[in-house]
Coordinates of C-alpha atoms in Angstrom, one line a residue:
M267 CA -5.7 -14.6 8.2
L268 CA -5.9 -18.3 8.6
D269 CA -4.6 -20.7 11.3
R270 CA -1.8 -22.6 9.7
A271 CA -2.6 -25.8 11.6
N272 CA -6.3 -26.2 10.6
G273 CA -7.0 -23.5 8.0
A274 CA -9.7 -21.8 10.2
L275 CA -10.2 -18.1 9.9
V276 CA -8.4 -16.3 12.7
R277 CA -8.8 -12.7 11.7
E278 CA -10.4 -10.8 8.9
I279 CA -8.9 -7.5 7.7
V280 CA -11.3 -5.1 6.0
C281 CA -9.3 -3.1 3.5
G282 CA -12.1 -1.5 1.5
E283 CA -10.6 -2.6 -1.8
P284 CA -9.1 -5.8 -3.2
I285 CA -5.8 -7.2 -1.9
W286 CA -3.7 -7.3 -5.0
S287 CA -0.2 -8.4 -4.0
A288 CA 1.0 -11.6 -2.5
P289 CA 2.0 -11.2 1.1
V290 CA 5.6 -10.9 2.1
A291 CA 7.0 -11.8 5.5
V292 CA 10.1 -10.0 6.9
N293 CA 11.3 -9.4 10.5
D294 CA 8.2 -10.9 12.2
R295 CA 5.8 -8.8 10.1
V296 CA 3.6 -9.6 7.1
Y297 CA 3.1 -6.9 4.4
F298 CA 0.6 -6.7 1.5
A299 CA -0.8 -4.1 -0.8
T300 CA -4.3 -3.4 -2.1
L301 CA -5.2 -2.6 -5.7
G302 CA -5.2 1.1 -4.7
S303 CA -1.6 0.9 -3.4
K304 CA -2.3 0.9 0.3
V305 CA 0.3 -1.1 2.2
Y306 CA -0.6 -3.0 5.3
C307 CA 1.8 -4.2 8.0
L308 CA 0.5 -7.0 10.2
K309 CA 1.8 -8.2 13.5
P310 CA 2.3 -12.0 14.1
D311 CA -1.2 -12.2 15.6
G312 CA -2.8 -10.6 12.5
A313 CA -3.4 -7.2 14.1
I314 CA -2.6 -4.2 11.9
A315 CA 0.7 -2.6 13.0
W316 CA 0.4 0.3 10.5
T317 CA -0.7 1.3 7.0
W318 CA 0.9 3.4 4.3
D319 CA -1.0 4.9 1.5
F320 CA 0.7 5.8 -1.8
V321 CA -2.0 8.1 -3.0
P322 CA -1.8 10.8 -0.2
E323 CA 1.9 10.2 0.5
V324 CA 3.2 10.3 -3.0
L325 CA 0.5 11.8 -5.2
K326 CA -0.7 14.2 -2.5
F327 CA -4.4 13.4 -3.1
T328 CA -6.7 13.0 -0.1
G329 CA -10.0 12.6 -1.9
D330 CA -11.8 9.5 -3.1
R331 CA -9.2 7.8 -5.2
W332 CA -11.9 6.0 -7.3
S333 CA -13.7 9.3 -8.2
G334 CA -12.7 10.7 -11.6
E335 CA -14.5 13.9 -10.8
Q336 CA -12.4 14.4 -7.6
W337 CA -9.2 13.6 -9.5
L338 CA -10.1 16.2 -12.1
G339 CA -10.7 18.8 -9.4
H340 CA -7.4 17.9 -7.6
K341 CA -5.4 18.0 -10.9
K342 CA -7.2 21.1 -12.1
G343 CA -8.8 19.4 -15.1
R344 CA -5.6 17.6 -16.3
V345 CA -5.1 14.0 -15.3
T346 CA -2.2 12.2 -17.1
W347 CA -0.7 8.7 -17.1
R348 CA 1.7 9.8 -14.4
D349 CA -1.3 10.0 -12.0
Q350 CA -1.9 6.2 -12.1
F351 CA -1.7 4.6 -8.7
L352 CA -2.8 1.0 -9.0
C353 CA -0.5 -1.6 -7.5
T354 CA 0.2 -3.7 -10.5
Q355 CA 2.6 -6.3 -9.2
D356 CA 3.5 -8.0 -6.0
I357 CA 5.3 -5.9 -3.4
A358 CA 8.8 -6.8 -2.3
A359 CA 10.6 -6.5 1.0
Y360 CA 14.2 -6.7 2.2
N361 CA 15.1 -6.0 5.8
D362 CA 13.4 -2.6 6.4
L363 CA 12.7 -1.7 2.8
I364 CA 9.3 -2.2 1.2
V365 CA 9.0 -1.7 -2.6
V366 CA 5.5 -0.9 -3.9
P367 CA 5.2 -1.2 -7.7
S368 CA 2.4 1.1 -8.7
A369 CA 1.4 1.6 -12.3
V370 CA 4.1 4.0 -13.5
R371 CA 6.6 4.3 -10.7
R372 CA 8.1 2.4 -7.9
S373 CA 7.8 3.7 -4.3
F374 CA 10.0 2.7 -1.5
C375 CA 9.2 3.0 2.2
R376 CA 11.5 2.1 5.0
T377 CA 9.8 0.6 8.0
W378 CA 10.4 1.7 11.5
A379 CA 9.0 0.6 14.9
R380 CA 6.1 3.0 14.7
G381 CA 5.4 2.9 11.0
P382 CA 6.8 3.6 7.5
R383 CA 8.7 6.5 6.1
S384 CA 8.6 7.3 2.4
G385 CA 11.8 7.5 0.5

């Protein structure tokens, strides 16, 4: 996060994977998604308010998302195109609705004071 007046680094957010989407700002929050479809919600000072992760929430997978071996074990040897999870486009936001465009489906999460809810 950069200071808008002078461009100096104010806060660094370690996500563990590349940030893929452009950030969107709605209702005093900034949202962005990583390549692996983790959504981050930031407070105005850059602190993380909450995160939402497509892979455990929607695909019900809690292992290492980048491990083919773990995916095969989770899917009992059959991984299909429907199991893709990469955030392939920018996220979108409107009021309390965040849209996460992953590879083969769109996920929606509504934001609440304490965090998101899938829907």
